[in-house]
Coordinates of C-alpha atoms and ligand atoms in Angstrom, one line a residue:
X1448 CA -78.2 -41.0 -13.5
X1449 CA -79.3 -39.3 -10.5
X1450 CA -78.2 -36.1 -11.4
X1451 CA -80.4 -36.5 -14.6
X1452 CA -83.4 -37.5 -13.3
X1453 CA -83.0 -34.7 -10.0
X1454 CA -82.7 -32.3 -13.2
X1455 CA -85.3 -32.9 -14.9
X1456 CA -87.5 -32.9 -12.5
X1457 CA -87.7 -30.0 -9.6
X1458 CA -91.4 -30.6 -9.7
X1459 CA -91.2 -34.1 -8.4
X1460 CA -95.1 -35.0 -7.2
X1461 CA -96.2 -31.7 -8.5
X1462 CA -95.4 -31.8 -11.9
X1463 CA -98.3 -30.4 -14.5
X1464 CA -96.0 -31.7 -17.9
X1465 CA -93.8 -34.2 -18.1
X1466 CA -92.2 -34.6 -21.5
X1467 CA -89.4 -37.7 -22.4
X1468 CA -87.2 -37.5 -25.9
X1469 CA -88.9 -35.3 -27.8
X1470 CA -87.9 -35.0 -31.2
X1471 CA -89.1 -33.0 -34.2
X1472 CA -88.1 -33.1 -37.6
X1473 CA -88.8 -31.1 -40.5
X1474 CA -89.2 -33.6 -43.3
X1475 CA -88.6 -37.1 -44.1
X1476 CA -85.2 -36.7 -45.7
X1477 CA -82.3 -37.4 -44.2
X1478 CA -80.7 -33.7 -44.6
X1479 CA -84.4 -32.6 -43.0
X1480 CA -83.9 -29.9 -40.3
X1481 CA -83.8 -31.6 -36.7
X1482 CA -85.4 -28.8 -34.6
X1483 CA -85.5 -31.0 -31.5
X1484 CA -83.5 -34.0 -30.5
X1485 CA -84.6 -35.6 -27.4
X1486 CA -85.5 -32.8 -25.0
X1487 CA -87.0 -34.4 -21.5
X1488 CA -88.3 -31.8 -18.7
X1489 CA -91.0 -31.7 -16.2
X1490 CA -92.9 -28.7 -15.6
X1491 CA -94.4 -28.0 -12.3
X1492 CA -96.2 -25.1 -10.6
X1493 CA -93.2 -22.5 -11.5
X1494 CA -91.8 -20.2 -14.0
X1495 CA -89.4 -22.5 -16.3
X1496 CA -87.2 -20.3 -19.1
X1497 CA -86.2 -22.0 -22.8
X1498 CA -83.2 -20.3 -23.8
X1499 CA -81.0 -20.1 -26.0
X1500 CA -80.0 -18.3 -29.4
X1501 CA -82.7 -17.7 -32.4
X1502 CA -83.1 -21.2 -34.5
X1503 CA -82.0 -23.6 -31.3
X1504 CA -85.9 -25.1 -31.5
X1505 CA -87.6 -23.0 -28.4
X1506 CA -90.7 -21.7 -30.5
X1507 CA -91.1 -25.2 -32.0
X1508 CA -90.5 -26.8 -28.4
X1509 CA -93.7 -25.1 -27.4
X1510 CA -95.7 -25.5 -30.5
X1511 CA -95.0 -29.4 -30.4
X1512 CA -96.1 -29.6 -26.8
X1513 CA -99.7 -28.1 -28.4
X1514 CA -99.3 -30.3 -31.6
X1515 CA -99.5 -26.6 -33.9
X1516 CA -96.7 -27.9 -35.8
X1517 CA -97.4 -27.4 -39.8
X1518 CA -98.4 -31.0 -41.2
X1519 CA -94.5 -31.1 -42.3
X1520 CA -93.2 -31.7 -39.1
X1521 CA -92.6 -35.3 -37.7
X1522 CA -93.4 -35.5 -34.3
X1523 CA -91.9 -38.1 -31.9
X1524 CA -91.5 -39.0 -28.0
X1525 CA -91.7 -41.4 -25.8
X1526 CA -94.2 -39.2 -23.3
X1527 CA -95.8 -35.8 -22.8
X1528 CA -98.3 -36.0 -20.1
X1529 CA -100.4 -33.4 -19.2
X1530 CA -102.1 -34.4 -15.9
X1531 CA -103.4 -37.7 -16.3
X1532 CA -103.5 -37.1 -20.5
X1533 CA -101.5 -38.7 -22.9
X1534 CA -101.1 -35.7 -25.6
X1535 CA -98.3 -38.5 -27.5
X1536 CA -101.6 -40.3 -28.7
X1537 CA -104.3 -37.6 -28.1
X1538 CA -106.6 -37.1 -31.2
X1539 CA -107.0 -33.6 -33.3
X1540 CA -110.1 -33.7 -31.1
X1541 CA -109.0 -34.3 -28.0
X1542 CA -106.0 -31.3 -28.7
X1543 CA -109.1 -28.8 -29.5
X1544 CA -110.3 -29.5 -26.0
X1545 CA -106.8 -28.9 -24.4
X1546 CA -105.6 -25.7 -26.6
X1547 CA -106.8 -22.6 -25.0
X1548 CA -108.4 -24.3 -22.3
X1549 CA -105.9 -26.3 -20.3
X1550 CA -103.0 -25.0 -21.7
X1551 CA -102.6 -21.9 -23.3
X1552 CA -100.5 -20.0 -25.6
X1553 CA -99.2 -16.4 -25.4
X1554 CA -98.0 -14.8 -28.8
X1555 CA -95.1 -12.6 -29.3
X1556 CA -97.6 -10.4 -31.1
X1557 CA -101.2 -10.0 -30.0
X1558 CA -102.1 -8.3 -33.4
X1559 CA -102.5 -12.1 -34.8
X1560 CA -104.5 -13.2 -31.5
X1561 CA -107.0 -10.3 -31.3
X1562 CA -109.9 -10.4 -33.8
X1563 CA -109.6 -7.1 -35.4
X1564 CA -113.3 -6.5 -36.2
X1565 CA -114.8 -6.9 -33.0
X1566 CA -115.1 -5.3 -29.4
X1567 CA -112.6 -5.8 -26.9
X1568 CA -115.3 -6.8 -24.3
X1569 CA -117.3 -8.9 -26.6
X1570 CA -114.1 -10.8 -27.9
X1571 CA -113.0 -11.6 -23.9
X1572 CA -117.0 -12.5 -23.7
X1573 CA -117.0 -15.3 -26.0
X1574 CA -114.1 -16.9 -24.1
X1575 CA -116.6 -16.5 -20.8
X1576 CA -119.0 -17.9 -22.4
X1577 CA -117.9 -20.5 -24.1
X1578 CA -115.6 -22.0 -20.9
X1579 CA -117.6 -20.4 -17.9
X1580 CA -121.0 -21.0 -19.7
X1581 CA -122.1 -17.4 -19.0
X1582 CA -124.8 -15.4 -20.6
X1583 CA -126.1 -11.6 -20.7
X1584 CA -124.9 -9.2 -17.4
X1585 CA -123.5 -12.4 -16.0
X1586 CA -120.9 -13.0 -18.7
X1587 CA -120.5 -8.7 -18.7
X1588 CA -119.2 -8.6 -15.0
X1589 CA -116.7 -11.6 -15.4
X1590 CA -115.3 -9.6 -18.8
X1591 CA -115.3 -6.6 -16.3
X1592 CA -113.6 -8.6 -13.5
X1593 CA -111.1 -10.7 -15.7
X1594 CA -110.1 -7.3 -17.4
X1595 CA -109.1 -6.0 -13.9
X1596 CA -107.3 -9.1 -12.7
X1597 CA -104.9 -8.0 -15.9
X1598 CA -104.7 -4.4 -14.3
X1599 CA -106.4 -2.8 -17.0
X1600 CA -107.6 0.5 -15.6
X1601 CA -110.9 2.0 -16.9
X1602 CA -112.5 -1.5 -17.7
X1603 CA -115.9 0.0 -18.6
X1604 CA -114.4 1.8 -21.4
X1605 CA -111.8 -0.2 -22.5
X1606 CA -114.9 -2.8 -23.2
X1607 CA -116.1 -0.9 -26.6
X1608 CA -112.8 -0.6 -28.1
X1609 CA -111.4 -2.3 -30.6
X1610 CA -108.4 -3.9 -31.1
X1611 CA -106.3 -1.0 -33.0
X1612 CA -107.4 1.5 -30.2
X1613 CA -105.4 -0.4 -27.7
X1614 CA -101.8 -0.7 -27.4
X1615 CA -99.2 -3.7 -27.6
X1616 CA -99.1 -4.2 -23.9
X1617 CA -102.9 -3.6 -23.4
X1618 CA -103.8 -6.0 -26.3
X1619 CA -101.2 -8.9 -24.9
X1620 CA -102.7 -8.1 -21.0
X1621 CA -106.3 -8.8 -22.8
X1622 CA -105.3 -11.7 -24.6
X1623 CA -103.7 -13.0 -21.3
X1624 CA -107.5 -11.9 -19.9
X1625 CA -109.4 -14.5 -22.1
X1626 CA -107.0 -16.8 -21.2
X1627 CA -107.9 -16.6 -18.2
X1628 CA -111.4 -16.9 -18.4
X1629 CA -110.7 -20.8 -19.1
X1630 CA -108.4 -21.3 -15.9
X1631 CA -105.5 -23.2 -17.9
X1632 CA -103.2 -25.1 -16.2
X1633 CA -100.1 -24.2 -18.1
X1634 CA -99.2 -21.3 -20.0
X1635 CA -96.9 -21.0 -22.8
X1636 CA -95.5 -18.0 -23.6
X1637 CA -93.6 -17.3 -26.6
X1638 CA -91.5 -14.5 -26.3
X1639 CA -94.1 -12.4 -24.8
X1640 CA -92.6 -9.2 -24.3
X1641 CA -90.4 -8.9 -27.3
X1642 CA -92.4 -6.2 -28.5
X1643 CA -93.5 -4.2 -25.6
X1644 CA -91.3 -1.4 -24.2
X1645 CA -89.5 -1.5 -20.9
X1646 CA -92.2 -0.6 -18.7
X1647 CA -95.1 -2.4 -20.0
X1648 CA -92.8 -5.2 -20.2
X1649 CA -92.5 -5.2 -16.4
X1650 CA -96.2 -5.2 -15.9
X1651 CA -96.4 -7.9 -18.1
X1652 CA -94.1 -9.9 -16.2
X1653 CA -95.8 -9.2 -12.5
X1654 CA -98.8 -10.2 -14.2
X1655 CA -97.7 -13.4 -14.9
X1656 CA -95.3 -13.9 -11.6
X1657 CA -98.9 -13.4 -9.9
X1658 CA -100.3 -15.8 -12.1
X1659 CA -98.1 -18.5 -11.0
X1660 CA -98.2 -18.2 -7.4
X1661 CA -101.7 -17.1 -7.0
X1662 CA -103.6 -19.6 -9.2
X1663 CA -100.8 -22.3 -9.2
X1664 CA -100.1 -21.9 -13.2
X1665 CA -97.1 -23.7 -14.5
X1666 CA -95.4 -21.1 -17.0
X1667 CA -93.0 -21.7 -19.8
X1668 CA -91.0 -19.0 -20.2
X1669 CA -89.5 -18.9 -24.1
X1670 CA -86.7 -16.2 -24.7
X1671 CA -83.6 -15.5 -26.2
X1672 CA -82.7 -13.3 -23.5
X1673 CA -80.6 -14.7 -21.0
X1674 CA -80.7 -12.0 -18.7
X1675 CA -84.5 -11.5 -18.3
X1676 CA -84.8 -15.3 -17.9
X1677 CA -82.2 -15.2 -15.2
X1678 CA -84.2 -12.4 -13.2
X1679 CA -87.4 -13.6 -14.1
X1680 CA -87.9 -17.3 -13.9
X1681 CA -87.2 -20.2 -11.2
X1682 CA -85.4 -22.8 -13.2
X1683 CA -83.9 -22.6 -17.1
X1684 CA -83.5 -25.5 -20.0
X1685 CA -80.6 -23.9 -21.8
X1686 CA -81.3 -24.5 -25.8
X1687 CA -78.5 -25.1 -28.4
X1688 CA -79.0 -26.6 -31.9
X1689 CA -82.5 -28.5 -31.2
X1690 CA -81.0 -29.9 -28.0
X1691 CA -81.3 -29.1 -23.7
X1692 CA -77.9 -28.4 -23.1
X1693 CA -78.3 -27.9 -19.8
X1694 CA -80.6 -27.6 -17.1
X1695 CA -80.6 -25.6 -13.7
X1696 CA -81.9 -23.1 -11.2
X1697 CA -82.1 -20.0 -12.4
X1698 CA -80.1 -18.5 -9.3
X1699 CA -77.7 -20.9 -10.2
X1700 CA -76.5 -20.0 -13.4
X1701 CA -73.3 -18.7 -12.8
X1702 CA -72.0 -21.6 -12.1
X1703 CA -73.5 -23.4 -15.4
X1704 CA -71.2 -26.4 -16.9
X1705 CA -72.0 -26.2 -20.2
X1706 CA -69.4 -24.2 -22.5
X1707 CA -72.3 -23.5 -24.6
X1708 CA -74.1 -21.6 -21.0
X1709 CA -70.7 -19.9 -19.9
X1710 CA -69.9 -18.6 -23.2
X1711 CA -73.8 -17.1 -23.3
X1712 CA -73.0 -15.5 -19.8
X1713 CA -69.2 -14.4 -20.7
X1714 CA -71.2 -12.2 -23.7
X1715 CA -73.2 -10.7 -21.5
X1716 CA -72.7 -7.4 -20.9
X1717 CA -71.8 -6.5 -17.2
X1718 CA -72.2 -3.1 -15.6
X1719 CA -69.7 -4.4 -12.3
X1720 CA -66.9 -5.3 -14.8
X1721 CA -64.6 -2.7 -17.0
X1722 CA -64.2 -5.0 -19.8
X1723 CA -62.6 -3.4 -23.3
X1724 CA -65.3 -5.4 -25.4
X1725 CA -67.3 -8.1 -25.4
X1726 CA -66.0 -11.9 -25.8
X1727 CA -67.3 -13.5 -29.3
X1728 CA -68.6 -16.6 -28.7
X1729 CA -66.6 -19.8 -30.0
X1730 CA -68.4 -22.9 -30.6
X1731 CA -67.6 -26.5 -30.6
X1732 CA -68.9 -28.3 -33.2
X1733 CA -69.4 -31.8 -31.0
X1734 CA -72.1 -29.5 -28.8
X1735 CA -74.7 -30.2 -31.5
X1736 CA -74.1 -34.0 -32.0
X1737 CA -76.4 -36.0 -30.2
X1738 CA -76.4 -35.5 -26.6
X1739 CA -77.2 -39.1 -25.1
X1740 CA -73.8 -39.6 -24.5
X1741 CA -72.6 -36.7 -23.1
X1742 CA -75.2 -36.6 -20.4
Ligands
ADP1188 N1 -92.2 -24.8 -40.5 C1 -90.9 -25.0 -40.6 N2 -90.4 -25.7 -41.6 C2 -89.1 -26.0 -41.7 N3 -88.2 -25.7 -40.8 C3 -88.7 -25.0 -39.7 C4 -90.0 -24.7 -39.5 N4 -90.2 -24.0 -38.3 C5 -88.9 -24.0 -37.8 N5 -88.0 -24.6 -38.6 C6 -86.6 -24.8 -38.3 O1 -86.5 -25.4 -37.0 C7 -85.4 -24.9 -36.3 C8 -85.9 -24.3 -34.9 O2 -86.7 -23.2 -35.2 P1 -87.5 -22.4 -34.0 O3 -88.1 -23.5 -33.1 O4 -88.4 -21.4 -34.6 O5 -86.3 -21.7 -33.2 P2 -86.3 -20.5 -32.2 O6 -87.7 -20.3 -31.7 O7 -85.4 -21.0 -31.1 O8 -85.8 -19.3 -32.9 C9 -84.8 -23.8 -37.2 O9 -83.7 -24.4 -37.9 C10 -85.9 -23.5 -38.1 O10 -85.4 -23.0 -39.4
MG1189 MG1 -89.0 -18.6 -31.8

């Protein structure tokens, strides 16, 4: 049991979420899709990766934690505690508060985030108003400021454009900008830089590494790539049919237990070994029966 517990919990004291068996079910029949089977993690002030292969439950992991699940879905757990709050029993109303606020969500695609028919400037102002309570040149220099705290460069500018004049990395940086405006707690982001090419990616990703340790942010990190979770984030919940396979340090992954982790890491491509091809990955049918035991 130790081990569990030590697992589940690198934040000890610190930790922002703390979620127990959560479980989410598509449906009320019994062949209804179980997307998550008892996940349990803590999230502190640190970069924590889901991953694991497309369909193992990472998107719905962090839509459930925001309860944006489609009416469909049947929620359970025994806790998820942000701060002080119980979000298990938290009203629509009391969810309204949190999303966007206290905990925020990054898209894949900012195109859906953005609002395509208004100013760049005037769409980060109504987050500075509405959470920093800002009006007129006040609410102007924030914008300005929060724009360059995302290392946009030519702020003054950027501010009259809209949304289709920007690119994919400069419309997820100003999403991440009115995000900021209401000094969240936790950010989720769902395979943020899926879209963006190599470079902007890596901006993207100092961005948020600064975010972190500068303003104490606790960051989920969803992907399905193993190798930029592996460079990228502290600590990594390892995703396989709706279940936390395994959990570990992120510098520890080479020496992951799990056949389901090891076979994700032997199809890896490696530039230091001369392999003829790549291993296909076998899997064992008892990894996606239910995990209780096996832990
Ligand atoms: N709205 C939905 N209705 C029914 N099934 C869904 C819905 N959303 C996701 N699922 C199912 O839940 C499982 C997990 O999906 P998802 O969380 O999107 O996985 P991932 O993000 O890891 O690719 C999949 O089997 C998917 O088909
Ligand atoms: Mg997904």
């Amino acid at each position: 049991m130790t081990s569990r517990s030590q697992t589940l919990s690198a934040a000890g004291q610190d930790s922002l979420l703390r979620i127990r068996n959560l479980s989410v079910r598509f449906g009320t029949s019994p062949e209804a899709t179980r997307a998550l089977r008892n996940v349990s993690f803590d999230l502190g002030r640190e970069k924590l990766g889901i991953v694991g292969e497309s369909g193992s439950g990472k998107s719905t992991l962090g839509r459930a934690i925001l309860k944006l699940l489609p009416p469909i879905a049947q929620i359970s757990a025994d806790r998820m505690q942000f701060d002080d709050m119980d979000l298990v029993n938290a009203s629509e109303r009391n969810m309204l508060a949190i999303r966007g606020s206290r905990i925020s969500m990054i898209m894949q695609d900012p195109k859906y985030a953005l609002d395509p028919t208004m100013r760049i400037g005037d769409q980060v102002g109504e987050a500075v108003a509405l959470h920093l309570k800002l009006r007129g040149r006040e609410k102007r220099r924030k914008v300005l400021e929060l724009l360059e705290s995302v290392e946009i460069r030519g702020v003054e500018r950027v501010y009259d454009l809209y949304p289709h004049q920007v690119s994919g990395g400069m419309g997820q940086r100003i999403m991440i900008a009115s995000t900021l405006a209401a000094n969240p707690k936790v950010i989720i982001a769902d395979e943020p830089t899926s879209a963006l090419d190599v470079t902007v990616r890596r901006k993207l990703l100092i961005l948020l590494d600064k975010l972190v340790s500068a303003q104490g942010i606790g960051l989920i990190f969803i992907t399905h790539d193993l190798n930029l979770a592996q460079d990228f984030c502290d600590r990594l919940l390892i995703m396989y049919s709706g279940q936390v396979v395994e959990s570990l340090k992120a510098a520890e992954l080479r020496q992951a237990r799990h056949p389901y982790t090891q076979g994700l890491l032997a199809s890896l491509p490696r530039l230091d070994l001369d392999l003829p091809r790549l291993p296909v990955m076998m899997r064992d049918p008892a990894w996606a029966k239910d995990m209780e035991t096996a832990r």
